JSON list of C-alpha atoms in Angstrom, two decimals:
[
{"chain": "A", "resi": 74, "resn": "UNK", "atom": "CA", "xyz": [73.46, 80.22, 174.50]},
{"chain": "A", "resi": 75, "resn": "UNK", "atom": "CA", "xyz": [76.82, 79.82, 175.85]},
{"chain": "A", "resi": 76, "resn": "UNK", "atom": "CA", "xyz": [77.17, 76.19, 174.55]},
{"chain": "A", "resi": 77, "resn": "UNK", "atom": "CA", "xyz": [76.47, 77.75, 170.99]},
{"chain": "A", "resi": 78, "resn": "UNK", "atom": "CA", "xyz": [79.70, 80.11, 171.83]},
{"chain": "A", "resi": 79, "resn": "UNK", "atom": "CA", "xyz": [82.32, 77.80, 170.74]},
{"chain": "A", "resi": 80, "resn": "UNK", "atom": "CA", "xyz": [80.61, 76.45, 167.68]},
{"chain": "A", "resi": 81, "resn": "UNK", "atom": "CA", "xyz": [80.13, 80.02, 166.43]},
{"chain": "A", "resi": 82, "resn": "UNK", "atom": "CA", "xyz": [83.52, 80.85, 167.18]},
{"chain": "A", "resi": 83, "resn": "UNK", "atom": "CA", "xyz": [84.94, 78.19, 165.46]},
{"chain": "A", "resi": 84, "resn": "UNK", "atom": "CA", "xyz": [82.95, 78.71, 162.44]},
{"chain": "A", "resi": 85, "resn": "UNK", "atom": "CA", "xyz": [84.11, 82.58, 162.69]},
{"chain": "A", "resi": 86, "resn": "UNK", "atom": "CA", "xyz": [87.60, 81.04, 162.69]},
{"chain": "A", "resi": 87, "resn": "UNK", "atom": "CA", "xyz": [87.10, 78.52, 159.51]},
{"chain": "A", "resi": 88, "resn": "UNK", "atom": "CA", "xyz": [85.73, 81.68, 157.70]},
{"chain": "A", "resi": 89, "resn": "UNK", "atom": "CA", "xyz": [88.89, 83.94, 158.68]},
{"chain": "A", "resi": 90, "resn": "UNK", "atom": "CA", "xyz": [91.00, 80.61, 157.85]},
{"chain": "A", "resi": 91, "resn": "UNK", "atom": "CA", "xyz": [89.54, 80.37, 154.41]},
{"chain": "A", "resi": 92, "resn": "UNK", "atom": "CA", "xyz": [89.68, 83.97, 153.48]},
{"chain": "A", "resi": 93, "resn": "UNK", "atom": "CA", "xyz": [93.50, 84.30, 154.61]},
{"chain": "A", "resi": 94, "resn": "UNK", "atom": "CA", "xyz": [94.98, 83.61, 151.31]},
{"chain": "A", "resi": 95, "resn": "UNK", "atom": "CA", "xyz": [92.86, 86.31, 149.47]},
{"chain": "A", "resi": 96, "resn": "UNK", "atom": "CA", "xyz": [93.64, 88.53, 152.15]},
{"chain": "A", "resi": 97, "resn": "UNK", "atom": "CA", "xyz": [97.60, 88.05, 151.76]},
{"chain": "A", "resi": 98, "resn": "UNK", "atom": "CA", "xyz": [97.25, 88.23, 148.16]},
{"chain": "A", "resi": 99, "resn": "UNK", "atom": "CA", "xyz": [95.70, 91.60, 148.61]},
{"chain": "A", "resi": 100, "resn": "UNK", "atom": "CA", "xyz": [98.25, 92.79, 150.94]},
{"chain": "A", "resi": 101, "resn": "UNK", "atom": "CA", "xyz": [101.12, 91.58, 148.70]},
{"chain": "A", "resi": 102, "resn": "UNK", "atom": "CA", "xyz": [99.32, 93.46, 145.80]},
{"chain": "A", "resi": 103, "resn": "UNK", "atom": "CA", "xyz": [99.03, 96.60, 147.81]},
{"chain": "A", "resi": 104, "resn": "UNK", "atom": "CA", "xyz": [102.52, 96.38, 148.91]},
{"chain": "A", "resi": 105, "resn": "UNK", "atom": "CA", "xyz": [103.67, 95.99, 145.27]},
{"chain": "A", "resi": 106, "resn": "UNK", "atom": "CA", "xyz": [101.40, 99.20, 144.33]},
{"chain": "A", "resi": 107, "resn": "UNK", "atom": "CA", "xyz": [103.26, 101.19, 147.05]},
{"chain": "A", "resi": 108, "resn": "UNK", "atom": "CA", "xyz": [106.64, 100.18, 145.73]},
{"chain": "A", "resi": 109, "resn": "UNK", "atom": "CA", "xyz": [105.52, 101.33, 142.43]},
{"chain": "A", "resi": 110, "resn": "UNK", "atom": "CA", "xyz": [104.16, 104.75, 144.05]},
{"chain": "A", "resi": 111, "resn": "UNK", "atom": "CA", "xyz": [107.61, 105.33, 145.73]},
{"chain": "A", "resi": 112, "resn": "UNK", "atom": "CA", "xyz": [109.61, 104.55, 142.67]},
{"chain": "A", "resi": 113, "resn": "UNK", "atom": "CA", "xyz": [107.46, 106.85, 140.33]},
{"chain": "A", "resi": 114, "resn": "UNK", "atom": "CA", "xyz": [107.24, 109.73, 142.92]},
{"chain": "A", "resi": 115, "resn": "UNK", "atom": "CA", "xyz": [111.15, 109.38, 143.47]},
{"chain": "A", "resi": 116, "resn": "UNK", "atom": "CA", "xyz": [111.64, 109.71, 139.56]},
{"chain": "A", "resi": 117, "resn": "UNK", "atom": "CA", "xyz": [109.43, 112.45, 138.92]},
{"chain": "A", "resi": 118, "resn": "UNK", "atom": "CA", "xyz": [111.42, 114.39, 141.82]},
{"chain": "A", "resi": 119, "resn": "UNK", "atom": "CA", "xyz": [114.61, 113.26, 140.07]},
{"chain": "A", "resi": 120, "resn": "UNK", "atom": "CA", "xyz": [113.31, 114.47, 136.84]},
{"chain": "A", "resi": 121, "resn": "UNK", "atom": "CA", "xyz": [112.25, 117.94, 138.53]},
{"chain": "A", "resi": 122, "resn": "UNK", "atom": "CA", "xyz": [115.66, 118.75, 139.78]},
{"chain": "A", "resi": 123, "resn": "UNK", "atom": "CA", "xyz": [116.75, 118.72, 136.12]},
{"chain": "A", "resi": 124, "resn": "UNK", "atom": "CA", "xyz": [114.71, 121.41, 135.21]},
{"chain": "A", "resi": 125, "resn": "UNK", "atom": "CA", "xyz": [114.78, 125.48, 136.41]},
{"chain": "A", "resi": 126, "resn": "UNK", "atom": "CA", "xyz": [113.16, 126.02, 139.90]},
{"chain": "A", "resi": 127, "resn": "UNK", "atom": "CA", "xyz": [110.28, 127.88, 138.35]},
{"chain": "A", "resi": 128, "resn": "UNK", "atom": "CA", "xyz": [108.99, 124.53, 136.70]},
{"chain": "A", "resi": 129, "resn": "UNK", "atom": "CA", "xyz": [109.60, 122.14, 139.51]},
{"chain": "A", "resi": 130, "resn": "UNK", "atom": "CA", "xyz": [106.16, 122.94, 140.93]},
{"chain": "A", "resi": 131, "resn": "UNK", "atom": "CA", "xyz": [104.60, 121.34, 137.92]},
{"chain": "A", "resi": 132, "resn": "UNK", "atom": "CA", "xyz": [106.72, 118.22, 138.67]},
{"chain": "A", "resi": 133, "resn": "UNK", "atom": "CA", "xyz": [105.75, 117.96, 142.54]},
{"chain": "A", "resi": 134, "resn": "UNK", "atom": "CA", "xyz": [102.22, 118.41, 141.46]},
{"chain": "A", "resi": 135, "resn": "UNK", "atom": "CA", "xyz": [102.56, 115.51, 139.10]},
{"chain": "A", "resi": 136, "resn": "UNK", "atom": "CA", "xyz": [104.38, 113.23, 141.38]},
{"chain": "A", "resi": 137, "resn": "UNK", "atom": "CA", "xyz": [101.57, 114.12, 143.82]},
{"chain": "A", "resi": 138, "resn": "UNK", "atom": "CA", "xyz": [98.82, 113.24, 141.26]},
{"chain": "A", "resi": 139, "resn": "UNK", "atom": "CA", "xyz": [100.76, 110.09, 140.20]},
{"chain": "A", "resi": 140, "resn": "UNK", "atom": "CA", "xyz": [101.25, 108.39, 143.72]},
{"chain": "A", "resi": 141, "resn": "UNK", "atom": "CA", "xyz": [97.60, 109.16, 144.72]},
{"chain": "A", "resi": 142, "resn": "UNK", "atom": "CA", "xyz": [96.73, 107.83, 141.56]},
{"chain": "A", "resi": 143, "resn": "UNK", "atom": "CA", "xyz": [98.59, 104.59, 141.62]},
{"chain": "A", "resi": 144, "resn": "UNK", "atom": "CA", "xyz": [97.89, 103.97, 145.46]},
{"chain": "A", "resi": 145, "resn": "UNK", "atom": "CA", "xyz": [93.68, 104.42, 144.57]},
{"chain": "A", "resi": 146, "resn": "UNK", "atom": "CA", "xyz": [94.36, 101.86, 141.98]},
{"chain": "A", "resi": 147, "resn": "UNK", "atom": "CA", "xyz": [96.15, 99.55, 144.17]},
{"chain": "A", "resi": 148, "resn": "UNK", "atom": "CA", "xyz": [93.38, 100.10, 147.30]},
{"chain": "A", "resi": 149, "resn": "UNK", "atom": "CA", "xyz": [90.78, 99.02, 144.41]},
{"chain": "A", "resi": 150, "resn": "UNK", "atom": "CA", "xyz": [92.77, 96.25, 143.06]},
{"chain": "A", "resi": 151, "resn": "UNK", "atom": "CA", "xyz": [93.62, 94.78, 146.37]},
{"chain": "A", "resi": 152, "resn": "UNK", "atom": "CA", "xyz": [90.03, 94.95, 147.35]},
{"chain": "A", "resi": 153, "resn": "UNK", "atom": "CA", "xyz": [88.74, 93.04, 144.41]},
{"chain": "A", "resi": 154, "resn": "UNK", "atom": "CA", "xyz": [91.56, 90.15, 144.73]},
{"chain": "A", "resi": 155, "resn": "UNK", "atom": "CA", "xyz": [90.26, 89.78, 148.55]},
{"chain": "A", "resi": 156, "resn": "UNK", "atom": "CA", "xyz": [86.64, 89.31, 147.08]},
{"chain": "A", "resi": 157, "resn": "UNK", "atom": "CA", "xyz": [85.41, 92.59, 148.00]},
{"chain": "A", "resi": 158, "resn": "UNK", "atom": "CA", "xyz": [82.59, 93.96, 145.05]},
{"chain": "A", "resi": 159, "resn": "UNK", "atom": "CA", "xyz": [84.62, 97.29, 144.32]},
{"chain": "A", "resi": 160, "resn": "UNK", "atom": "CA", "xyz": [82.26, 98.54, 141.37]},
{"chain": "A", "resi": 161, "resn": "UNK", "atom": "CA", "xyz": [80.01, 100.40, 143.88]},
{"chain": "A", "resi": 162, "resn": "UNK", "atom": "CA", "xyz": [83.15, 101.74, 145.48]},
{"chain": "A", "resi": 163, "resn": "UNK", "atom": "CA", "xyz": [84.79, 102.79, 141.78]},
{"chain": "A", "resi": 164, "resn": "UNK", "atom": "CA", "xyz": [81.13, 104.53, 141.08]},
{"chain": "A", "resi": 165, "resn": "UNK", "atom": "CA", "xyz": [81.32, 106.49, 144.40]},
{"chain": "A", "resi": 166, "resn": "UNK", "atom": "CA", "xyz": [84.68, 107.46, 143.76]},
{"chain": "A", "resi": 167, "resn": "UNK", "atom": "CA", "xyz": [83.79, 108.99, 140.55]},
{"chain": "A", "resi": 168, "resn": "UNK", "atom": "CA", "xyz": [80.69, 110.72, 141.48]},
{"chain": "A", "resi": 169, "resn": "UNK", "atom": "CA", "xyz": [82.76, 112.26, 144.66]},
{"chain": "A", "resi": 170, "resn": "UNK", "atom": "CA", "xyz": [85.49, 113.18, 141.93]},
{"chain": "A", "resi": 171, "resn": "UNK", "atom": "CA", "xyz": [82.28, 115.02, 140.30]},
{"chain": "A", "resi": 172, "resn": "UNK", "atom": "CA", "xyz": [81.06, 116.56, 142.81]},
{"chain": "A", "resi": 173, "resn": "UNK", "atom": "CA", "xyz": [84.50, 118.05, 144.12]},
{"chain": "A", "resi": 174, "resn": "UNK", "atom": "CA", "xyz": [85.42, 119.34, 140.74]},
{"chain": "A", "resi": 175, "resn": "UNK", "atom": "CA", "xyz": [82.30, 121.49, 140.70]},
{"chain": "A", "resi": 176, "resn": "UNK", "atom": "CA", "xyz": [82.87, 122.63, 144.23]},
{"chain": "A", "resi": 177, "resn": "UNK", "atom": "CA", "xyz": [86.55, 123.57, 143.68]},
{"chain": "A", "resi": 178, "resn": "UNK", "atom": "CA", "xyz": [85.95, 125.08, 140.30]},
{"chain": "A", "resi": 179, "resn": "UNK", "atom": "CA", "xyz": [87.96, 128.41, 140.69]},
{"chain": "A", "resi": 180, "resn": "UNK", "atom": "CA", "xyz": [90.79, 126.51, 142.74]},
{"chain": "A", "resi": 181, "resn": "UNK", "atom": "CA", "xyz": [91.30, 124.02, 139.55]},
{"chain": "A", "resi": 182, "resn": "UNK", "atom": "CA", "xyz": [91.03, 126.85, 137.42]},
{"chain": "A", "resi": 183, "resn": "UNK", "atom": "CA", "xyz": [93.75, 128.46, 139.28]},
{"chain": "A", "resi": 184, "resn": "UNK", "atom": "CA", "xyz": [95.70, 125.20, 139.28]},
{"chain": "A", "resi": 185, "resn": "UNK", "atom": "CA", "xyz": [95.80, 124.42, 135.57]},
{"chain": "A", "resi": 186, "resn": "UNK", "atom": "CA", "xyz": [96.30, 128.19, 134.76]},
{"chain": "A", "resi": 187, "resn": "UNK", "atom": "CA", "xyz": [99.14, 128.00, 137.41]},
{"chain": "A", "resi": 188, "resn": "UNK", "atom": "CA", "xyz": [100.25, 125.26, 135.20]},
{"chain": "A", "resi": 189, "resn": "UNK", "atom": "CA", "xyz": [100.29, 126.47, 131.81]},
{"chain": "A", "resi": 190, "resn": "UNK", "atom": "CA", "xyz": [101.98, 129.98, 133.07]},
{"chain": "A", "resi": 191, "resn": "UNK", "atom": "CA", "xyz": [104.91, 127.89, 134.63]},
{"chain": "A", "resi": 192, "resn": "UNK", "atom": "CA", "xyz": [105.11, 125.44, 131.59]},
{"chain": "A", "resi": 193, "resn": "UNK", "atom": "CA", "xyz": [104.71, 128.35, 128.73]},
{"chain": "A", "resi": 194, "resn": "UNK", "atom": "CA", "xyz": [106.67, 131.28, 130.97]},
{"chain": "A", "resi": 195, "resn": "UNK", "atom": "CA", "xyz": [105.12, 134.28, 129.32]},
{"chain": "A", "resi": 196, "resn": "UNK", "atom": "CA", "xyz": [107.15, 136.16, 131.72]},
{"chain": "A", "resi": 197, "resn": "UNK", "atom": "CA", "xyz": [109.80, 135.60, 134.25]},
{"chain": "A", "resi": 198, "resn": "UNK", "atom": "CA", "xyz": [110.61, 136.70, 137.82]},
{"chain": "A", "resi": 199, "resn": "UNK", "atom": "CA", "xyz": [112.03, 140.31, 137.43]},
{"chain": "A", "resi": 200, "resn": "UNK", "atom": "CA", "xyz": [109.85, 141.01, 134.81]},
{"chain": "A", "resi": 201, "resn": "UNK", "atom": "CA", "xyz": [107.58, 144.10, 135.12]},
{"chain": "A", "resi": 202, "resn": "UNK", "atom": "CA", "xyz": [103.79, 143.33, 134.06]},
{"chain": "A", "resi": 203, "resn": "UNK", "atom": "CA", "xyz": [100.52, 145.10, 133.90]},
{"chain": "A", "resi": 204, "resn": "UNK", "atom": "CA", "xyz": [97.50, 142.91, 134.45]},
{"chain": "A", "resi": 205, "resn": "UNK", "atom": "CA", "xyz": [94.28, 145.35, 134.14]},
{"chain": "A", "resi": 206, "resn": "UNK", "atom": "CA", "xyz": [94.78, 148.04, 137.02]},
{"chain": "A", "resi": 207, "resn": "UNK", "atom": "CA", "xyz": [97.51, 145.97, 138.58]},
{"chain": "A", "resi": 208, "resn": "UNK", "atom": "CA", "xyz": [101.40, 146.58, 137.79]},
{"chain": "A", "resi": 209, "resn": "UNK", "atom": "CA", "xyz": [104.41, 145.39, 139.56]},
{"chain": "A", "resi": 210, "resn": "UNK", "atom": "CA", "xyz": [107.51, 143.32, 139.18]},
{"chain": "A", "resi": 211, "resn": "UNK", "atom": "CA", "xyz": [107.23, 139.68, 139.09]},
{"chain": "A", "resi": 212, "resn": "UNK", "atom": "CA", "xyz": [108.95, 138.31, 142.26]},
{"chain": "A", "resi": 213, "resn": "UNK", "atom": "CA", "xyz": [107.37, 134.51, 142.70]},
{"chain": "A", "resi": 214, "resn": "UNK", "atom": "CA", "xyz": [105.16, 132.47, 140.31]},
{"chain": "A", "resi": 215, "resn": "UNK", "atom": "CA", "xyz": [103.34, 129.63, 142.25]},
{"chain": "A", "resi": 216, "resn": "UNK", "atom": "CA", "xyz": [100.63, 127.38, 141.40]},
{"chain": "A", "resi": 217, "resn": "UNK", "atom": "CA", "xyz": [97.86, 129.16, 142.11]},
{"chain": "A", "resi": 218, "resn": "UNK", "atom": "CA", "xyz": [99.29, 133.12, 142.10]},
{"chain": "A", "resi": 219, "resn": "UNK", "atom": "CA", "xyz": [101.65, 135.10, 140.51]},
{"chain": "A", "resi": 220, "resn": "UNK", "atom": "CA", "xyz": [103.42, 137.44, 143.35]},
{"chain": "A", "resi": 221, "resn": "UNK", "atom": "CA", "xyz": [104.12, 141.14, 142.30]},
{"chain": "A", "resi": 222, "resn": "UNK", "atom": "CA", "xyz": [105.73, 143.89, 144.25]},
{"chain": "A", "resi": 223, "resn": "UNK", "atom": "CA", "xyz": [104.35, 147.36, 143.46]},
{"chain": "A", "resi": 224, "resn": "UNK", "atom": "CA", "xyz": [105.41, 150.49, 145.63]},
{"chain": "A", "resi": 225, "resn": "UNK", "atom": "CA", "xyz": [106.44, 148.47, 148.68]},
{"chain": "A", "resi": 226, "resn": "UNK", "atom": "CA", "xyz": [102.95, 146.42, 148.54]},
{"chain": "A", "resi": 227, "resn": "UNK", "atom": "CA", "xyz": [102.67, 142.74, 147.60]},
{"chain": "A", "resi": 228, "resn": "UNK", "atom": "CA", "xyz": [100.00, 141.95, 145.09]},
{"chain": "A", "resi": 229, "resn": "UNK", "atom": "CA", "xyz": [98.63, 138.28, 144.70]},
{"chain": "A", "resi": 230, "resn": "UNK", "atom": "CA", "xyz": [97.09, 138.01, 141.14]},
{"chain": "A", "resi": 231, "resn": "UNK", "atom": "CA", "xyz": [95.67, 134.67, 140.73]},
{"chain": "A", "resi": 232, "resn": "UNK", "atom": "CA", "xyz": [96.89, 132.75, 137.75]},
{"chain": "A", "resi": 233, "resn": "UNK", "atom": "CA", "xyz": [93.19, 132.02, 136.16]},
{"chain": "A", "resi": 234, "resn": "UNK", "atom": "CA", "xyz": [93.15, 136.05, 136.11]},
{"chain": "A", "resi": 235, "resn": "UNK", "atom": "CA", "xyz": [96.61, 135.95, 133.72]},
{"chain": "A", "resi": 236, "resn": "UNK", "atom": "CA", "xyz": [94.82, 133.53, 131.37]},
{"chain": "A", "resi": 237, "resn": "UNK", "atom": "CA", "xyz": [91.67, 135.72, 130.96]},
{"chain": "A", "resi": 238, "resn": "UNK", "atom": "CA", "xyz": [92.94, 139.12, 130.62]},
{"chain": "A", "resi": 239, "resn": "UNK", "atom": "CA", "xyz": [95.53, 141.06, 128.68]},
{"chain": "A", "resi": 240, "resn": "UNK", "atom": "CA", "xyz": [99.04, 141.28, 130.00]},
{"chain": "A", "resi": 241, "resn": "UNK", "atom": "CA", "xyz": [101.61, 143.87, 129.02]},
{"chain": "A", "resi": 242, "resn": "UNK", "atom": "CA", "xyz": [105.10, 142.72, 130.05]},
{"chain": "A", "resi": 243, "resn": "UNK", "atom": "CA", "xyz": [108.13, 144.95, 130.47]},
{"chain": "A", "resi": 244, "resn": "UNK", "atom": "CA", "xyz": [111.27, 142.54, 130.28]},
{"chain": "A", "resi": 245, "resn": "UNK", "atom": "CA", "xyz": [114.13, 143.09, 132.78]}
]
């Protein structure tokens, strides 16, 4: 057994050396995608600073989504260039995304509704709005909730509620 160990190490070393060019290529590819992701993120942040503060969360979300997407594509491309069969990985990512979207349906609906509220701005900070039985002054708008103040109480209204109910707006 001990006499076979040097031969086994030699074979392992030969295998590592033969795989080294594809591993180095994969590392270079990933570094390029990392640079692209950082550049895209900083570009979106610069664009966000040119817009009013209430629209900036949309851009920050866009920056995060683009960074994650670019890095994910980079990892898959790098693994593919290293000789890894990525078709099973891509299929499992698709199924995981589908399962995640079903599991967090309410969070996604609030997030998408928040993007629509921030983008279309049917009301602004300082306006008094009524949604169902709730009424208050808009003090903050985020991706998930619109924050109201009413009679010294803070009310958080999920943005999906704003899209599915009638809103009465009293402009300030």
